PDB file of C-alpha atoms in Angstrom:
ATOM      1  CA  MET J   1       5.501  19.632   4.798  1.00  0.00           C
ATOM      2  CA  THR J   2       8.249  17.400   6.119  1.00  0.00           C
ATOM      3  CA  ASP J   3       6.809  17.181   9.627  1.00  0.00           C
ATOM      4  CA  VAL J   4       4.037  14.832   8.449  1.00  0.00           C
ATOM      5  CA  ILE J   5       4.613  11.182   9.321  1.00  0.00           C
ATOM      6  CA  LYS J   6       3.721   8.849   6.461  1.00  0.00           C
ATOM      7  CA  ILE J   7       2.182   5.500   7.379  1.00  0.00           C
ATOM      8  CA  ALA J   8       1.744   2.965   4.582  1.00  0.00           C
ATOM      9  CA  VAL J   9      -0.894   0.246   4.773  1.00  0.00           C
ATOM     10  CA  VAL J  10       0.298  -2.544   2.482  1.00  0.00           C
ATOM     11  CA  GLY J  11      -0.175  -6.227   1.765  1.00  0.00           C
ATOM     12  CA  PRO J  12      -1.505  -8.783  -0.683  1.00  0.00           C
ATOM     13  CA  GLU J  13      -4.942  -8.581  -2.257  1.00  0.00           C
ATOM     14  CA  SER J  14      -8.008  -8.784  -0.030  1.00  0.00           C
ATOM     15  CA  THR J  15      -6.320  -8.020   3.276  1.00  0.00           C
ATOM     16  CA  GLY J  16      -8.444  -4.974   4.123  1.00  0.00           C
ATOM     17  CA  LYS J  17      -6.027  -2.180   3.209  1.00  0.00           C
ATOM     18  CA  SER J  18      -8.671   0.365   2.224  1.00  0.00           C
ATOM     19  CA  ALA J  19     -10.876  -0.341   5.231  1.00  0.00           C
ATOM     20  CA  MET J  20      -7.841  -0.161   7.517  1.00  0.00           C
ATOM     21  CA  SER J  21      -6.681   3.106   5.956  1.00  0.00           C
ATOM     22  CA  ALA J  22     -10.112   4.683   6.437  1.00  0.00           C
ATOM     23  CA  TYR J  23     -10.258   3.432  10.028  1.00  0.00           C
ATOM     24  CA  LEU J  24      -6.807   4.778  10.908  1.00  0.00           C
ATOM     25  CA  ALA J  25      -7.517   8.146   9.303  1.00  0.00           C
ATOM     26  CA  LYS J  26     -10.675   8.498  11.356  1.00  0.00           C
ATOM     27  CA  HIS J  27      -8.946   7.311  14.542  1.00  0.00           C
ATOM     28  CA  TYR J  28      -6.046   9.763  14.131  1.00  0.00           C
ATOM     29  CA  GLN J  29      -8.259  12.534  12.723  1.00  0.00           C
ATOM     30  CA  THR J  30      -6.358  12.880   9.495  1.00  0.00           C
ATOM     31  CA  VAL J  31      -6.724  11.986   5.813  1.00  0.00           C
ATOM     32  CA  TRP J  32      -5.861   8.872   3.886  1.00  0.00           C
ATOM     33  CA  VAL J  33      -4.569   8.570   0.346  1.00  0.00           C
ATOM     34  CA  PRO J  34      -6.649   6.099  -1.669  1.00  0.00           C
ATOM     35  CA  GLU J  35      -5.046   3.521  -3.929  1.00  0.00           C
ATOM     36  CA  PHE J  36      -4.699   5.232  -7.310  1.00  0.00           C
ATOM     37  CA  ALA J  37      -4.474   1.917  -9.191  1.00  0.00           C
ATOM     38  CA  ARG J  38      -7.990   0.851  -8.149  1.00  0.00           C
ATOM     39  CA  GLY J  39      -9.694   3.790  -9.863  1.00  0.00           C
ATOM     40  CA  TYR J  40      -7.324   3.592 -12.798  1.00  0.00           C
ATOM     41  CA  CYS J  41      -7.899  -0.121 -13.409  1.00  0.00           C
ATOM     42  CA  GLU J  42     -11.677   0.219 -13.109  1.00  0.00           C
ATOM     43  CA  ASN J  43     -11.517   2.342 -16.282  1.00  0.00           C
ATOM     44  CA  LEU J  44      -9.282   0.015 -18.325  1.00  0.00           C
ATOM     45  CA  THR J  45     -10.896  -1.673 -21.291  1.00  0.00           C
ATOM     46  CA  GLY J  46      -8.246  -4.371 -21.740  1.00  0.00           C
ATOM     47  CA  ASP J  47      -5.368  -5.965 -19.899  1.00  0.00           C
ATOM     48  CA  CYS J  48      -2.990  -3.783 -17.924  1.00  0.00           C
ATOM     49  CA  THR J  49       0.033  -2.748 -19.983  1.00  0.00           C
ATOM     50  CA  TRP J  50       3.548  -1.633 -19.104  1.00  0.00           C
ATOM     51  CA  GLN J  51       2.499   1.979 -19.746  1.00  0.00           C
ATOM     52  CA  ASP J  52      -0.465   1.522 -17.397  1.00  0.00           C
ATOM     53  CA  GLU J  53       1.964   0.481 -14.653  1.00  0.00           C
ATOM     54  CA  VAL J  54       4.033   3.626 -15.256  1.00  0.00           C
ATOM     55  CA  ASN J  55       0.866   5.744 -15.250  1.00  0.00           C
ATOM     56  CA  MET J  56      -0.262   4.211 -11.954  1.00  0.00           C
ATOM     57  CA  PHE J  57       3.158   4.889 -10.427  1.00  0.00           C
ATOM     58  CA  HIS J  58       2.938   8.583 -11.322  1.00  0.00           C
ATOM     59  CA  GLY J  59      -0.713   8.731 -10.274  1.00  0.00           C
ATOM     60  CA  GLN J  60       0.024   7.326  -6.811  1.00  0.00           C
ATOM     61  CA  LEU J  61       2.823   9.855  -6.279  1.00  0.00           C
ATOM     62  CA  GLU J  62       0.576  12.716  -7.386  1.00  0.00           C
ATOM     63  CA  LEU J  63      -2.236  11.627  -5.073  1.00  0.00           C
ATOM     64  CA  GLU J  64       0.163  11.592  -2.137  1.00  0.00           C
ATOM     65  CA  LYS J  65       1.352  15.109  -3.008  1.00  0.00           C
ATOM     66  CA  GLU J  66      -2.286  16.244  -3.217  1.00  0.00           C
ATOM     67  CA  TYR J  67      -3.225  14.825   0.192  1.00  0.00           C
ATOM     68  CA  LEU J  68      -0.040  15.746   2.079  1.00  0.00           C
ATOM     69  CA  PRO J  69      -1.048  19.357   2.870  1.00  0.00           C
ATOM     70  CA  LYS J  70      -4.415  18.104   4.185  1.00  0.00           C
ATOM     71  CA  ALA J  71      -2.791  15.728   6.698  1.00  0.00           C
ATOM     72  CA  ASN J  72      -3.023  16.297  10.431  1.00  0.00           C
ATOM     73  CA  LYS J  73       0.473  15.142  11.501  1.00  0.00           C
ATOM     74  CA  LEU J  74      -0.070  11.684   9.945  1.00  0.00           C
ATOM     75  CA  LEU J  75      -0.701  10.748   6.326  1.00  0.00           C
ATOM     76  CA  ILE J  76      -2.207   7.294   5.958  1.00  0.00           C
ATOM     77  CA  CYS J  77      -1.470   5.746   2.556  1.00  0.00           C
ATOM     78  CA  ASP J  78      -3.651   2.926   1.222  1.00  0.00           C
ATOM     79  CA  THR J  79      -0.815   0.978  -0.383  1.00  0.00           C
ATOM     80  CA  THR J  80       2.221   2.528  -2.085  1.00  0.00           C
ATOM     81  CA  PHE J  81       3.849   2.376  -5.453  1.00  0.00           C
ATOM     82  CA  ILE J  82       5.829  -0.659  -4.242  1.00  0.00           C
ATOM     83  CA  THR J  83       2.708  -2.447  -5.473  1.00  0.00           C
ATOM     84  CA  ILE J  84       3.619  -1.331  -9.007  1.00  0.00           C
ATOM     85  CA  LYS J  85       6.989  -3.058  -8.629  1.00  0.00           C
ATOM     86  CA  ILE J  86       5.406  -6.231  -7.258  1.00  0.00           C
ATOM     87  CA  TRP J  87       2.729  -6.450  -9.990  1.00  0.00           C
ATOM     88  CA  SER J  88       5.168  -5.552 -12.760  1.00  0.00           C
ATOM     89  CA  ASP J  89       7.614  -8.213 -11.572  1.00  0.00           C
ATOM     90  CA  GLU J  90       4.800 -10.776 -11.541  1.00  0.00           C
ATOM     91  CA  MET J  91       3.121  -9.793 -14.826  1.00  0.00           C
ATOM     92  CA  PHE J  92       6.068  -8.606 -16.940  1.00  0.00           C
ATOM     93  CA  GLY J  93       9.099 -10.159 -15.244  1.00  0.00           C
ATOM     94  CA  GLN J  94      10.495  -6.768 -14.283  1.00  0.00           C
ATOM     95  CA  ALA J  95       9.488  -3.338 -13.024  1.00  0.00           C
ATOM     96  CA  PRO J  96       9.847   0.033 -14.763  1.00  0.00           C
ATOM     97  CA  GLN J  97      13.270   1.541 -14.072  1.00  0.00           C
ATOM     98  CA  GLU J  98      11.788   4.804 -12.790  1.00  0.00           C
ATOM     99  CA  VAL J  99       9.879   2.827 -10.149  1.00  0.00           C
ATOM    100  CA  LEU J 100      13.049   1.023  -9.100  1.00  0.00           C
ATOM    101  CA  ASP J 101      14.954   4.303  -8.958  1.00  0.00           C
ATOM    102  CA  MET J 102      12.341   5.937  -6.726  1.00  0.00           C
ATOM    103  CA  LEU J 103      11.900   3.062  -4.239  1.00  0.00           C
ATOM    104  CA  PRO J 104      14.825   4.010  -1.982  1.00  0.00           C
ATOM    105  CA  GLU J 105      14.102   7.739  -2.318  1.00  0.00           C
ATOM    106  CA  HIS J 106      10.355   7.752  -1.626  1.00  0.00           C
ATOM    107  CA  THR J 107       9.994   5.902   1.635  1.00  0.00           C
ATOM    108  CA  TYR J 108       7.411   5.908   4.379  1.00  0.00           C
ATOM    109  CA  ASP J 109       8.083   6.307   8.066  1.00  0.00           C
ATOM    110  CA  PHE J 110       6.214   3.175   9.060  1.00  0.00           C
ATOM    111  CA  TYR J 111       4.516   0.317   7.238  1.00  0.00           C
ATOM    112  CA  LEU J 112       1.627  -1.856   8.380  1.00  0.00           C
ATOM    113  CA  LEU J 113       1.803  -5.131   6.465  1.00  0.00           C
ATOM    114  CA  LEU J 114      -1.678  -6.644   6.660  1.00  0.00           C
ATOM    115  CA  ASN J 115      -1.680 -10.382   7.075  1.00  0.00           C
ATOM    116  CA  ILE J 116      -3.568 -12.804   4.819  1.00  0.00           C
ATOM    117  CA  ASP J 117      -5.686 -14.108   7.719  1.00  0.00           C
ATOM    118  CA  LEU J 118      -8.874 -12.516   6.338  1.00  0.00           C
ATOM    119  CA  ALA J 119     -11.154 -14.489   4.054  1.00  0.00           C
ATOM    120  CA  TRP J 120     -10.680 -13.806   0.352  1.00  0.00           C
ATOM    121  CA  GLU J 121     -13.300 -11.437  -1.068  1.00  0.00           C
ATOM    122  CA  ASP J 122     -13.831 -11.655  -4.786  1.00  0.00           C
ATOM    123  CA  ASP J 123     -13.499  -8.414  -6.713  1.00  0.00           C
ATOM    124  CA  PRO J 124     -13.145  -7.839 -10.479  1.00  0.00           C
ATOM    125  CA  LEU J 125      -9.750  -6.186  -9.866  1.00  0.00           C
ATOM    126  CA  ARG J 126      -8.303  -9.032  -7.819  1.00  0.00           C
ATOM    127  CA  ASN J 127      -6.409 -11.678  -9.736  1.00  0.00           C
ATOM    128  CA  PHE J 128      -4.556 -14.018  -7.412  1.00  0.00           C
ATOM    129  CA  PRO J 129      -6.772 -15.769  -4.839  1.00  0.00           C
ATOM    130  CA  THR J 130      -4.455 -18.775  -4.678  1.00  0.00           C
ATOM    131  CA  MET J 131      -1.204 -16.797  -4.433  1.00  0.00           C
ATOM    132  CA  ARG J 132      -1.713 -14.881  -1.199  1.00  0.00           C
ATOM    133  CA  GLU J 133       1.093 -16.670   0.663  1.00  0.00           C
ATOM    134  CA  HIS J 134       3.442 -16.022  -2.241  1.00  0.00           C
ATOM    135  CA  PHE J 135       2.624 -12.316  -2.263  1.00  0.00           C
ATOM    136  CA  MET J 136       2.929 -12.103   1.531  1.00  0.00           C
ATOM    137  CA  GLN J 137       6.491 -13.403   1.183  1.00  0.00           C
ATOM    138  CA  VAL J 138       7.141 -10.935  -1.639  1.00  0.00           C
ATOM    139  CA  TRP J 139       5.967  -8.071   0.579  1.00  0.00           C
ATOM    140  CA  HIS J 140       8.322  -9.182   3.365  1.00  0.00           C
ATOM    141  CA  LYS J 141      11.182  -9.359   0.865  1.00  0.00           C
ATOM    142  CA  GLU J 142      10.455  -5.920  -0.622  1.00  0.00           C
ATOM    143  CA  LEU J 143      10.098  -4.218   2.763  1.00  0.00           C
ATOM    144  CA  LYS J 144      13.287  -5.842   4.049  1.00  0.00           C
ATOM    145  CA  ALA J 145      15.130  -4.743   0.881  1.00  0.00           C
ATOM    146  CA  LEU J 146      14.156  -1.151   1.715  1.00  0.00           C
ATOM    147  CA  ASN J 147      15.185  -1.657   5.351  1.00  0.00           C
ATOM    148  CA  ALA J 148      11.641  -0.516   6.114  1.00  0.00           C
ATOM    149  CA  ASN J 149      10.282  -0.131   9.619  1.00  0.00           C
ATOM    150  CA  TYR J 150       7.225  -2.392   9.488  1.00  0.00           C
ATOM    151  CA  VAL J 151       4.984  -4.618  11.527  1.00  0.00           C
ATOM    152  CA  VAL J 152       2.588  -7.386  10.471  1.00  0.00           C
ATOM    153  CA  VAL J 153      -1.009  -6.751  11.522  1.00  0.00           C
ATOM    154  CA  SER J 154      -3.228  -9.786  12.051  1.00  0.00           C
ATOM    155  CA  GLY J 155      -6.631 -10.520  13.526  1.00  0.00           C
ATOM    156  CA  GLN J 156     -10.289 -10.368  12.692  1.00  0.00           C
ATOM    157  CA  GLY J 157     -12.718  -7.474  12.979  1.00  0.00           C
ATOM    158  CA  GLN J 158     -12.069  -4.908  15.689  1.00  0.00           C
ATOM    159  CA  ALA J 159      -9.065  -6.881  16.956  1.00  0.00           C
ATOM    160  CA  ARG J 160      -7.306  -6.211  13.643  1.00  0.00           C
ATOM    161  CA  TYR J 161      -7.997  -2.477  13.873  1.00  0.00           C
ATOM    162  CA  ASP J 162      -6.885  -2.412  17.505  1.00  0.00           C
ATOM    163  CA  ALA J 163      -3.645  -4.198  16.592  1.00  0.00           C
ATOM    164  CA  ALA J 164      -2.931  -1.601  13.899  1.00  0.00           C
ATOM    165  CA  VAL J 165      -3.610   1.310  16.261  1.00  0.00           C
ATOM    166  CA  GLU J 166      -1.375  -0.283  18.893  1.00  0.00           C
ATOM    167  CA  ALA J 167       1.431  -0.699  16.339  1.00  0.00           C
ATOM    168  CA  VAL J 168       1.130   2.922  15.209  1.00  0.00           C
ATOM    169  CA  ASP J 169       0.986   4.168  18.795  1.00  0.00           C
ATOM    170  CA  VAL J 170       4.141   2.200  19.669  1.00  0.00           C
ATOM    171  CA  PHE J 171       5.854   3.637  16.579  1.00  0.00           C
ATOM    172  CA  LEU J 172       4.787   7.159  17.596  1.00  0.00           C
ATOM    173  CA  GLY J 173       6.032   6.552  21.134  1.00  0.00           C
ATOM    174  CA  LYS J 174       2.614   6.909  22.749  1.00  0.00           C
TER     175      LYS J 174
END
């Protein structure tokens, strides 16, 4: 199904990626791919390992494949496996080679990089409340390295959702 446009909703922790993905899917009457890592990490009994990162990479790709045929012209993705690269670089000093190899091959048509202008919400799976600016810069760097078509989405409440819809509409030429 190559005629489906893939829109990735990305950004540092606690920027509203899941809520934004759900909102966009409803707005555009399509489906959204949840973040595989969230469910995976909720079931971990210890610290995340290198193999866990590889497993999450494969899990995210599989989820996207599963949801793709259900998409109505747009597939909204709540994060991407670029997150695996970013976390692996931070936690282990490097990312799995298979993740690095797939980055240029498995791209998205458009990325919404959610800004860190929302208040931090504590969550057992969030680890870096004081490093949001750092990770925002990392996201810019990673998206630029992929020559990705992206826009930063800012704002509070409905204004944030409206800004995302406007960005997508501009991308789609509406």
